[in-house]
Amino acid sequence: MRDLVAELKATNAEFARSKREVFKSSYTNHYRRGLMDLLAVLDFRSSNDAHKPVIDALALIARHRESTAQYLPAGESVPLQGVVRKDWMEFALHTPAKGSQRVVRTVYEACVFQALRERLRCKEIWVTDADRWRNPDEDLPDDFEARRAEYYDKLAKPRDGKVFTAELKTEMRAALTELDTALPKLPWVTISAKHRGGAMKFTDPDPQPEPKNLRKLKKAIVAKWGTVPLIDILKEAALRTPMLKALAPVGTREGGIDAAVLLERLLLIAYAYGTNSGIRSVAAGDHGHTEEDLRYTARRYLTAASLKSAGVEVANATFAARSEAIWGQGTTTVASDSTHFKAWDRNIFTEWHSRYGGRGVLVYWHIEKGSMAIHSQLLNCTASEVAAAIEGMMRHATTMQAEGNYVDSHGQSEIGFGLTRLLGYDLLPRIKQINKVKFYRPGREDEDTYERLSDAMTRPIRWDVIENNYDQLIKYATAIRVGTASTEAILRRFTRTASHPVYQAMLEVGKAQKTIFVARYLRDRDLQREIQEGLNVVEGWNGANDILFFGKSGELASNRRDQQELSVLALHLLQSALVFVNTLMVQDLLADPEWADRLTPEDRRALTPLFWMHIRPYGEVRLNMGNRLQFSALPTAPEPEPAAA
């Protein structure tokens, strides 16, 4: 019954009208005062004349901000088209018993601010002297005209837009032809207009054989090294990699901290943030460092930039230490996904996430096949996962050459396909509702070419739109590559409410690239398994988060953005250290003749260094720098010098 009532409210016009009444009342009695104060100090501009009515409307309500009249003055020219939505017209316009139609002042103001919000989101309207909401033209490289040839070469794109579209069209035809030819031999996919909910019917691959010896391998590791405290895992990674060199002090003044003491404090601080247990809890352990000492060192040495650099050092050391005979050749693909970290309800800087439920923040991970994180980001709950996926591929800073990105449905879109095509790497998503995906035709001349795919085909790609805006497409891709603006700032222009011509061109590129991918995905069973395995690696990483980030029930207590970011990056570092040490343990154990031929192909396929059954994350923190893990197949590396005190 509750579901029926909810459905009735969601579809009933009277309920929608009631919501508008509540909104109007809230604006009039509460929000108007603050919004008018903001309007007095912010200067809104637009480079597109199509949005001039909103700019004029802002000037109009600013002139009458002190008015208490029910209606706007009769002599004023009031912009309505493009400002007041149709469903608000009955509230905004009123005809008195005697007289002509008038505009209700407070309702009109609310409509103007709603229109402004939508234009700000896609940066059709911007704010003078702002940063995040600045003129979108400032996001683009200002030296593009002078260095056009260099930027084209960096993206490996032809100078002529017609050459680019010809290459894309050829790939589309080849992919569609291969699928059309192979379709009768593919039992897992059928295409027919008779299917309900979409033209395609797709069956996921069967589960692969379960490995039989990996549990024995983990038990052997426990037997050889025992249960290892988590702080010792971090210590071992610090002593075998240059990660602590990245933790340089803030400022230029030299401190008086002894190098050995500083090393211990940095380990304890990273552990405190990475487990979310906090400095006070860690300071109570058996190590001889007080809470005041740890807090002082954290203020001087712990920054987001230094923790990112430390994570990069551990990742690079892991790549260098891997044995190709065990882990295979280095991969060029990463999987990325977000996970939700809860925050205390009284934290005013957190947001409610509709998909995960509850207040908190998102952390977006990029994890390569060997379970090593190459990048992590702290996001708002409303941030674009497509932008986060691209940002991580462009900014990971490790030695890995990332050429492909596995994502789920939330990490892909037609705009995402378009941008990744321009940036030169493959977007490889698992599309949840793939049965509803449409194939775009390469051209009108292909109307009757793909008979078996016809029920899932739609209109041809508008190649002329791409060619007319090709130079601007390269300019936006260059802005993301060189970092003149964040990917999210660029994508903010490319939303459904935008009328930007480059947005339309980017959509056409994305539709063509998505058609190529889906045609290949449906045909290639190995690719389907590859993407599924990649995304399973991310799920395994998220499972480790729950084990390591145990303090305060895994909820972020601070409402400071910088402290939240430090916690997430320290967790990234702690988990990377676990993968690094586990890699050494697995390699050391498999070097034993007893294990030389025990692993089957299924075991090697499922082998991962991300496991924690031999780890003790809880309990009193005891730090003994002289107690080391011994590896017979790997000589103990000399201890690196810590960051300058």
XYZ file of C-alpha atoms in Angstrom:
645
model
C 0.000 0.000 0.000
C 2.864 2.380 0.773
C 4.316 1.692 -2.689
C 0.944 2.450 -4.310
C 0.635 5.716 -2.387
C 4.179 6.707 -3.373
C 3.434 5.959 -7.020
C 0.236 8.000 -6.870
C 2.068 10.968 -5.367
C 4.852 10.760 -7.939
C 2.443 10.799 -10.895
C -0.385 12.902 -9.575
C -0.569 16.448 -10.902
C -2.046 17.698 -7.654
C 0.956 16.409 -5.721
C 3.316 18.188 -8.135
C 1.311 21.371 -7.685
C 1.554 20.993 -3.906
C 5.343 20.694 -4.137
C 5.522 23.957 -6.081
C 3.410 25.630 -3.404
C 5.798 24.449 -0.684
C 8.808 25.612 -2.692
C 7.247 29.024 -3.245
C 6.518 29.359 0.466
C 10.070 28.326 1.470
C 11.637 30.774 -0.964
C 9.478 33.688 0.152
C 9.959 33.168 3.879
C 13.527 31.929 4.117
C 15.763 31.665 1.047
C 14.995 35.000 -0.619
C 17.018 37.100 1.792
C 20.246 35.129 1.308
C 19.849 34.826 -2.447
C 19.299 38.546 -2.844
C 22.463 39.248 -0.869
C 24.382 36.932 -3.196
C 22.854 38.568 -6.244
C 24.123 41.931 -5.019
C 27.781 40.820 -4.987
C 28.018 38.309 -7.853
C 28.294 39.383 -11.478
C 26.705 36.843 -13.841
C 27.669 36.795 -17.522
C 26.975 34.702 -20.610
C 28.775 34.405 -23.943
C 25.643 33.102 -25.653
C 22.837 35.486 -26.599
C 20.355 32.636 -26.244
C 20.622 33.072 -22.474
C 20.221 36.856 -22.488
C 16.635 36.572 -21.088
C 18.017 35.039 -17.857
C 20.657 37.788 -17.539
C 17.975 40.441 -18.133
C 15.709 38.751 -15.586
C 18.494 38.835 -12.969
C 18.959 42.560 -13.573
C 15.200 43.076 -13.253
C 14.815 41.352 -9.882
C 17.993 43.061 -8.624
C 16.412 46.459 -9.336
C 13.359 45.501 -7.275
C 15.140 43.554 -4.512
C 13.855 45.980 -1.837
C 10.276 45.920 -3.117
C 7.453 44.489 -1.018
C 4.789 44.750 -3.743
C 2.900 41.642 -4.765
C 3.461 42.230 -8.481
C 6.292 43.539 -10.608
C 5.637 47.086 -11.945
C 3.267 47.160 -14.896
C 5.659 49.197 -17.034
C 8.561 46.739 -16.753
C 9.550 44.462 -19.642
C 9.522 41.036 -17.988
C 11.323 38.174 -19.820
C 9.232 35.020 -19.610
C 10.359 32.839 -22.507
C 13.411 30.821 -21.469
C 13.023 31.905 -17.829
C 9.690 30.630 -16.465
C 8.920 26.959 -17.045
C 5.480 25.988 -18.333
C 4.503 24.217 -15.104
C 5.191 27.454 -13.175
C 3.222 29.799 -15.425
C -0.017 29.422 -13.440
C 1.842 30.574 -10.294
C 3.868 33.349 -11.929
C 1.034 34.997 -13.882
C -2.101 36.295 -12.227
C -5.043 38.285 -13.555
C -6.713 40.475 -10.882
C -10.472 40.921 -10.860
C -10.028 44.259 -12.570
C -7.034 44.807 -14.788
C -4.594 43.065 -17.085
C -2.376 40.076 -16.394
C 0.412 40.744 -13.857
C 3.634 38.915 -12.867
C 3.808 37.777 -9.230
C 7.137 39.115 -7.985
C 8.284 36.400 -5.541
C 7.236 33.522 -7.795
C 9.033 35.120 -10.730
C 12.187 35.515 -8.633
C 12.089 31.815 -7.703
C 11.717 30.889 -11.392
C 14.682 33.096 -12.321
C 16.925 31.440 -9.751
C 15.877 27.992 -10.986
C 16.734 28.984 -14.553
C 20.055 30.412 -13.335
C 20.883 27.171 -11.539
C 20.400 25.108 -14.704
C 22.578 27.464 -16.794
C 25.307 27.561 -14.141
C 25.460 23.777 -14.061
C 26.388 23.609 -17.734
C 28.410 26.877 -17.580
C 26.208 28.619 -20.155
C 26.164 31.392 -17.531
C 29.327 32.053 -15.523
C 30.498 34.287 -12.675
C 33.088 37.014 -13.094
C 36.342 36.441 -11.121
C 35.185 32.998 -9.954
C 37.212 29.765 -9.975
C 34.913 26.767 -10.254
C 32.174 28.799 -11.947
C 34.469 30.949 -14.085
C 34.189 31.741 -17.788
C 34.460 28.335 -19.526
C 36.722 29.858 -22.176
C 39.368 30.203 -19.447
C 39.378 26.407 -19.074
C 40.923 26.020 -22.521
C 44.677 26.337 -23.257
C 45.425 29.936 -24.235
C 48.393 28.877 -26.405
C 46.372 26.494 -28.565
C 46.611 28.648 -31.696
C 50.396 28.891 -31.457
C 50.926 25.212 -30.601
C 48.088 23.627 -32.567
C 50.352 21.227 -34.523
C 52.081 20.054 -31.324
C 48.788 19.431 -29.528
C 47.396 17.444 -32.472
C 50.546 15.292 -32.473
C 50.333 14.685 -28.708
C 46.811 13.321 -29.159
C 47.882 11.391 -32.296
C 44.999 12.866 -34.274
C 44.957 13.942 -37.937
C 44.816 17.671 -38.707
C 41.857 17.261 -41.069
C 38.462 16.526 -39.535
C 37.391 14.576 -42.614
C 40.308 12.178 -42.173
C 39.263 11.636 -38.536
C 35.640 10.911 -39.465
C 36.729 8.632 -42.323
C 38.783 6.519 -39.881
C 35.908 6.368 -37.414
C 33.416 5.450 -40.139
C 35.680 2.645 -41.384
C 35.964 1.195 -37.862
C 32.183 1.365 -37.412
C 31.538 -0.515 -40.630
C 34.119 -3.169 -39.787
C 32.713 -3.725 -36.260
C 29.085 -3.877 -37.424
C 29.952 -6.185 -40.328
C 31.815 -8.600 -38.056
C 28.892 -8.741 -35.609
C 26.323 -9.109 -38.375
C 28.299 -11.992 -39.897
C 28.967 -13.754 -36.590
C 25.500 -13.282 -35.040
C 24.028 -16.675 -36.104
C 26.958 -18.409 -34.352
C 26.592 -16.465 -31.068
C 24.208 -18.375 -28.750
C 24.509 -15.734 -26.003
C 22.979 -12.867 -27.987
C 19.895 -12.481 -30.164
C 18.484 -9.347 -31.783
C 14.778 -9.111 -32.495
C 12.025 -6.514 -32.292
C 9.867 -9.147 -30.531
C 11.941 -8.908 -27.332
C 10.408 -6.913 -24.522
C 12.367 -4.032 -23.034
C 14.865 -3.790 -25.879
C 15.862 -5.324 -29.173
C 18.815 -7.284 -27.758
C 18.748 -10.316 -25.505
C 22.128 -10.998 -23.909
C 23.278 -13.810 -21.599
C 26.265 -13.252 -19.299
C 29.209 -15.673 -19.459
C 29.127 -18.738 -17.213
C 31.225 -18.590 -14.026
C 34.801 -19.723 -14.540
C 36.219 -22.785 -12.696
C 36.987 -22.136 -9.042
C 40.692 -22.201 -8.104
C 41.548 -25.024 -5.715
C 44.972 -24.175 -4.304
C 44.812 -20.479 -3.421
C 43.349 -21.151 0.020
C 46.232 -23.556 0.677
C 48.663 -20.892 -0.530
C 47.309 -18.366 1.965
C 47.458 -20.909 4.792
C 51.090 -21.576 3.885
C 51.818 -17.858 4.124
C 50.286 -17.763 7.607
C 52.360 -20.794 8.581
C 55.588 -19.173 7.356
C 55.191 -15.585 8.593
C 52.459 -15.914 11.190
C 49.841 -13.240 11.831
C 51.445 -9.915 10.953
C 50.303 -6.648 12.594
C 49.113 -4.115 10.035
C 51.586 -1.508 11.298
C 54.417 -3.945 10.429
C 53.095 -4.250 6.873
C 53.291 -0.476 6.511
C 56.747 -0.422 8.138
C 58.072 -3.094 5.752
C 56.811 -1.198 2.709
C 58.385 2.006 4.011
C 61.772 0.346 4.500
C 61.759 -1.364 1.100
C 60.461 1.541 -1.034
C 61.216 5.289 -1.280
C 57.724 6.162 -0.060
C 58.860 8.142 3.007
C 61.001 10.432 0.865
C 57.741 11.807 -0.535
C 56.667 13.038 2.910
C 58.644 16.293 2.872
C 57.992 18.946 5.546
C 55.666 21.873 4.915
C 57.613 25.142 4.804
C 61.339 25.772 4.690
C 62.276 25.844 8.389
C 64.339 22.840 9.466
C 63.057 20.949 12.475
C 65.008 19.243 15.221
C 63.482 15.768 14.846
C 65.909 12.879 14.725
C 65.679 10.894 11.464
C 64.852 7.586 13.171
C 62.233 9.254 15.387
C 60.704 11.008 12.375
C 60.407 7.708 10.488
C 58.493 6.130 13.374
C 56.171 9.104 13.736
C 55.352 9.165 10.025
C 54.453 5.481 10.112
C 52.197 5.957 13.144
C 50.474 8.991 11.615
C 49.837 7.235 8.288
C 48.465 4.248 10.226
C 46.214 6.502 12.340
C 44.694 8.190 9.288
C 44.592 5.076 7.100
C 42.715 2.970 9.650
C 40.514 5.903 10.739
C 41.409 5.052 14.354
C 42.820 8.555 14.918
C 46.024 9.929 16.411
C 44.734 9.827 19.979
C 44.054 6.107 19.801
C 47.383 5.324 18.119
C 49.299 7.484 20.634
C 48.198 5.123 23.413
C 50.231 2.280 21.893
C 53.650 0.903 22.832
C 56.081 3.099 20.872
C 57.134 6.043 23.061
C 55.548 8.892 21.051
C 52.996 11.218 22.632
C 49.829 12.533 21.049
C 51.308 16.070 20.931
C 54.392 14.786 19.100
C 52.310 12.973 16.506
C 49.978 15.934 15.929
C 52.895 18.316 15.489
C 54.552 15.991 12.950
C 51.246 15.497 11.114
C 50.781 19.257 10.735
C 54.285 19.623 9.287
C 54.566 16.546 7.079
C 51.155 15.195 6.141
C 49.641 16.780 3.028
C 47.491 15.423 0.230
C 50.279 15.953 -2.315
C 52.864 14.088 -0.209
C 50.529 11.135 0.442
C 49.748 10.883 -3.277
C 53.460 10.841 -4.063
C 54.043 8.167 -1.423
C 51.317 6.008 -2.977
C 52.933 6.404 -6.402
C 56.287 5.266 -5.000
C 54.760 2.101 -3.538
C 52.926 1.347 -6.801
C 56.083 1.794 -8.876
C 58.081 -0.379 -6.474
C 55.441 -3.102 -6.772
C 55.551 -3.003 -10.571
C 59.344 -3.290 -10.468
C 59.332 -6.179 -7.972
C 56.768 -8.355 -9.767
C 57.853 -11.635 -11.285
C 56.537 -12.046 -14.815
C 56.553 -15.831 -14.416
C 53.987 -15.535 -11.599
C 51.901 -12.474 -12.425
C 52.241 -12.430 -16.209
C 53.192 -9.509 -18.388
C 52.430 -6.011 -17.208
C 48.890 -4.973 -18.058
C 47.869 -1.716 -19.720
C 44.300 -1.648 -18.413
C 42.826 -0.497 -15.118
C 39.401 -0.872 -13.553
C 37.742 2.058 -11.844
C 34.724 2.411 -9.613
C 33.464 4.429 -6.682
C 32.677 3.416 -3.134
C 30.660 5.292 -0.550
C 32.215 6.317 2.764
C 29.675 7.330 5.365
C 30.065 10.460 7.438
C 28.476 11.607 10.669
C 25.017 13.074 10.158
C 25.974 16.315 11.863
C 28.630 16.940 9.208
C 27.226 19.826 7.141
C 29.752 19.325 4.344
C 28.563 15.833 3.368
C 25.785 14.987 0.952
C 23.093 12.362 0.684
C 23.734 9.765 -2.008
C 20.588 8.472 -3.680
C 22.145 5.207 -4.939
C 24.117 4.136 -1.857
C 21.802 5.765 0.686
C 23.003 7.806 3.634
C 25.262 10.807 4.011
C 28.911 10.712 3.091
C 31.421 11.151 0.285
C 32.520 9.073 -2.694
C 36.023 7.728 -3.218
C 36.856 6.817 -6.804
C 39.570 4.186 -7.283
C 41.671 3.187 -10.291
C 42.960 -0.367 -9.725
C 45.128 -2.323 -12.155
C 44.870 -6.081 -12.682
C 47.432 -6.856 -9.978
C 45.217 -5.139 -7.362
C 47.421 -2.061 -7.080
C 45.735 1.343 -6.878
C 47.312 3.835 -9.246
C 44.972 6.722 -8.393
C 42.255 7.706 -5.913
C 39.966 10.733 -5.660
C 37.630 12.139 -3.039
C 34.359 13.172 -4.706
C 31.083 14.769 -3.739
C 28.061 12.510 -4.013
C 26.810 14.549 -6.973
C 30.114 14.433 -8.891
C 30.330 12.806 -12.307
C 31.894 9.339 -12.268
C 32.643 9.716 -15.976
C 34.791 12.759 -15.195
C 36.474 10.934 -12.298
C 37.334 7.961 -14.529
C 38.968 10.205 -17.136
C 40.757 12.289 -14.509
C 42.386 9.211 -12.976
C 43.592 7.950 -16.347
C 45.184 11.311 -17.107
C 46.696 12.076 -13.669
C 47.764 8.767 -12.090
C 51.530 9.633 -12.317
C 52.759 6.027 -11.984
C 55.050 4.257 -14.452
C 52.143 2.195 -15.770
C 51.072 2.900 -19.356
C 47.286 2.878 -19.003
C 45.595 2.304 -22.361
C 42.217 0.900 -21.325
C 39.695 1.536 -18.558
C 37.098 -0.949 -17.260
C 34.098 0.835 -15.741
C 30.542 0.000 -14.768
C 27.425 1.696 -16.135
C 27.905 4.810 -13.987
C 31.388 5.393 -15.405
C 30.324 5.475 -19.048
C 28.239 7.752 -21.237
C 28.231 8.817 -24.857
C 30.201 11.921 -23.878
C 32.659 9.648 -22.061
C 33.090 7.495 -25.164
C 33.697 10.625 -27.233
C 36.331 12.072 -24.914
C 38.219 8.800 -24.457
C 38.352 8.385 -28.239
C 39.960 11.815 -28.535
C 42.312 11.184 -25.598
C 43.532 7.942 -27.146
C 42.516 5.142 -24.780
C 39.751 2.528 -24.726
C 36.679 2.884 -22.536
C 35.574 -0.675 -21.680
C 32.332 -0.581 -19.690
C 29.952 -3.213 -18.405
C 26.655 -1.681 -19.525
C 23.815 -2.673 -17.233
C 20.941 -2.286 -19.706
C 22.792 -3.358 -22.810
C 19.550 -4.758 -24.240
C 18.362 -1.176 -24.816
C 21.531 0.035 -26.579
C 21.072 1.182 -30.178
C 23.584 0.836 -33.012
C 24.111 3.990 -35.074
C 24.527 3.621 -38.827
C 27.794 4.770 -40.428
C 25.861 6.503 -43.229
C 22.600 6.677 -45.118
C 24.040 4.384 -47.777
C 24.159 1.614 -45.116
C 20.374 1.578 -44.677
C 19.993 -2.072 -45.769
C 23.505 -3.364 -45.110
C 23.188 -5.008 -41.677
C 20.025 -7.083 -41.941
C 20.509 -9.150 -38.771
C 21.110 -5.990 -36.714
C 18.305 -3.908 -38.216
C 15.977 -4.188 -35.199
C 18.656 -2.568 -33.008
C 19.737 0.074 -35.536
C 18.875 3.768 -35.463
C 19.800 6.921 -37.393
C 23.155 7.585 -39.128
C 25.952 9.527 -37.415
C 25.977 13.234 -38.337
C 29.545 13.393 -39.591
C 29.203 17.003 -40.736
C 28.627 18.126 -37.107
C 31.898 16.463 -36.079
C 33.857 17.913 -38.993
C 32.548 21.456 -38.433
C 33.628 21.399 -34.754
C 36.676 19.146 -35.029
C 39.233 21.782 -34.045
C 37.226 22.689 -30.943
C 36.962 19.002 -30.005
C 40.750 18.744 -30.079
C 40.984 21.943 -28.041
C 38.774 20.544 -25.257
C 40.630 17.207 -25.265
C 43.922 19.093 -25.006
C 42.610 21.068 -22.024
C 41.999 17.775 -20.193
C 45.340 16.278 -21.236
C 47.487 19.247 -20.161
C 45.341 20.030 -17.105
C 44.316 23.650 -17.741
C 41.012 22.642 -16.164
C 39.642 19.596 -14.380
C 37.737 17.035 -16.402
C 34.618 17.756 -14.361
C 34.837 21.467 -15.268
C 35.051 20.548 -18.953
C 32.214 18.030 -18.775
C 30.017 20.547 -17.006
C 29.547 22.191 -20.402
C 28.502 18.896 -21.953
C 25.202 18.128 -20.232
C 21.732 17.550 -21.632
C 20.656 21.077 -20.781
C 23.555 22.557 -22.783
C 23.148 23.968 -26.290
C 26.887 24.221 -26.966
C 27.714 23.127 -30.578
C 30.829 21.243 -29.421
C 28.551 19.219 -27.119
C 26.591 17.996 -30.121
C 29.804 17.099 -31.955
C 31.184 15.257 -28.922
C 27.928 13.303 -28.664
C 28.236 12.163 -32.278
C 31.823 10.973 -31.722
C 30.678 9.144 -28.584
C 27.763 7.470 -30.355
C 30.074 6.216 -33.087
C 32.657 4.921 -30.582
C 29.970 3.294 -28.407
C 28.589 1.503 -31.457
C 32.071 0.128 -32.200
C 32.528 -1.036 -28.617
C 29.104 -2.684 -28.190
C 29.463 -4.524 -31.510
C 32.843 -5.867 -30.375
C 31.610 -6.644 -26.840
C 28.629 -8.708 -27.997
C 30.811 -10.737 -30.351
C 33.839 -11.336 -28.101
C 33.251 -13.642 -25.108
C 36.839 -13.158 -23.934
C 36.331 -9.388 -23.748
C 33.189 -9.872 -21.661
C 35.107 -12.018 -19.162
C 38.053 -9.615 -19.188
C 35.858 -6.662 -18.213
C 34.072 -8.692 -15.545
C 37.380 -9.830 -14.040
C 38.696 -6.270 -14.034
C 35.656 -4.950 -12.190
C 35.882 -7.841 -9.713
C 39.346 -6.559 -8.799
C 37.806 -3.221 -7.783
C 35.165 -5.010 -5.726
C 37.950 -6.880 -3.950
C 39.686 -3.572 -3.229
C 36.476 -2.159 -1.773
C 36.166 -5.267 0.397
C 39.605 -4.577 1.855
C 38.479 -1.017 2.672
C 36.002 -2.417 5.183
C 38.756 -4.388 6.924
C 41.443 -1.695 7.072
C 39.325 1.433 7.574
C 37.802 0.093 10.770
C 38.033 3.075 13.139
C 34.817 4.882 14.143
C 32.800 2.174 12.375
C 34.340 3.247 9.077
C 32.641 6.652 9.141
C 34.403 9.956 8.532
C 34.107 12.143 11.621
C 35.738 15.336 10.363
C 33.743 17.904 8.407
C 36.944 19.380 6.958
C 37.487 18.477 3.346
C 41.281 18.381 3.720
C 41.084 15.949 6.655
C 38.703 13.693 4.755
C 41.117 13.634 1.820
C 44.062 12.806 4.095
C 42.143 9.841 5.527
C 41.321 8.477 2.080
C 44.870 8.931 0.752
C 46.354 7.315 3.868
C 44.001 4.356 3.347
C 45.209 4.222 -0.265
C 48.817 4.127 0.992
C 48.089 1.494 3.642
C 46.307 -0.781 1.196
C 49.048 -0.334 -1.429
C 51.608 -1.320 1.201
C 49.588 -4.473 1.881
C 49.589 -5.380 -1.832
C 53.345 -4.699 -2.070
C 54.260 -6.912 0.900
C 51.819 -9.649 -0.166
C 53.420 -9.645 -3.614
C 56.793 -10.327 -2.030
C 55.317 -13.040 0.205
C 53.634 -14.872 -2.673
C 56.764 -14.720 -4.805
C 58.919 -15.924 -1.938
C 56.621 -18.865 -1.218
C 56.277 -19.895 -4.872
C 60.078 -19.919 -5.184
C 60.021 -22.954 -2.865
C 60.380 -26.179 -4.917
C 57.391 -27.593 -3.039
C 55.163 -25.004 -4.748
C 56.875 -25.025 -8.153
C 54.145 -26.928 -10.030
C 51.193 -26.859 -7.651
C 49.279 -23.922 -9.136
C 46.848 -24.817 -11.914
C 45.896 -22.414 -14.754
C 42.713 -21.579 -12.787
C 44.844 -20.775 -9.729
C 47.145 -18.470 -11.702
C 44.167 -16.732 -13.312
C 42.636 -15.944 -9.899
C 45.909 -15.248 -8.062
C 45.866 -11.818 -6.399
C 48.124 -10.130 -3.836
C 45.118 -8.488 -2.177
C 44.243 -10.719 0.777
C 44.317 -10.180 4.518
C 43.722 -13.449 6.395
C 47.319 -13.209 7.733
C 46.915 -9.580 8.893
C 46.027 -8.328 12.384
C 44.613 -4.818 11.850
C 43.307 -4.317 15.409
C 44.738 -4.228 18.897
C 47.446 -2.179 20.591
C 49.855 -0.484 18.208
C 53.362 -1.821 18.844
C 56.139 -0.465 16.645
C 59.440 -2.326 16.672
C 61.748 -1.125 13.882
C 64.194 -3.979 14.443
C 61.612 -6.716 13.835
C 61.623 -7.350 10.053
C 59.920 -9.778 7.668
C 62.471 -12.086 6.047
C 62.230 -13.163 2.402
C 64.582 -15.917 1.264
C 64.030 -15.168 -2.428
C 64.575 -11.450 -2.004
C 67.506 -9.871 -0.158
C 66.564 -7.269 2.414
C 66.971 -3.852 0.827
C 68.954 -1.210 2.688
C 66.799 1.124 4.670
C 66.134 4.368 2.733
C 66.842 7.689 4.280
C 63.644 9.282 5.649
C 62.458 12.736 4.658
C 64.660 15.586 5.821
C 63.800 16.597 9.364
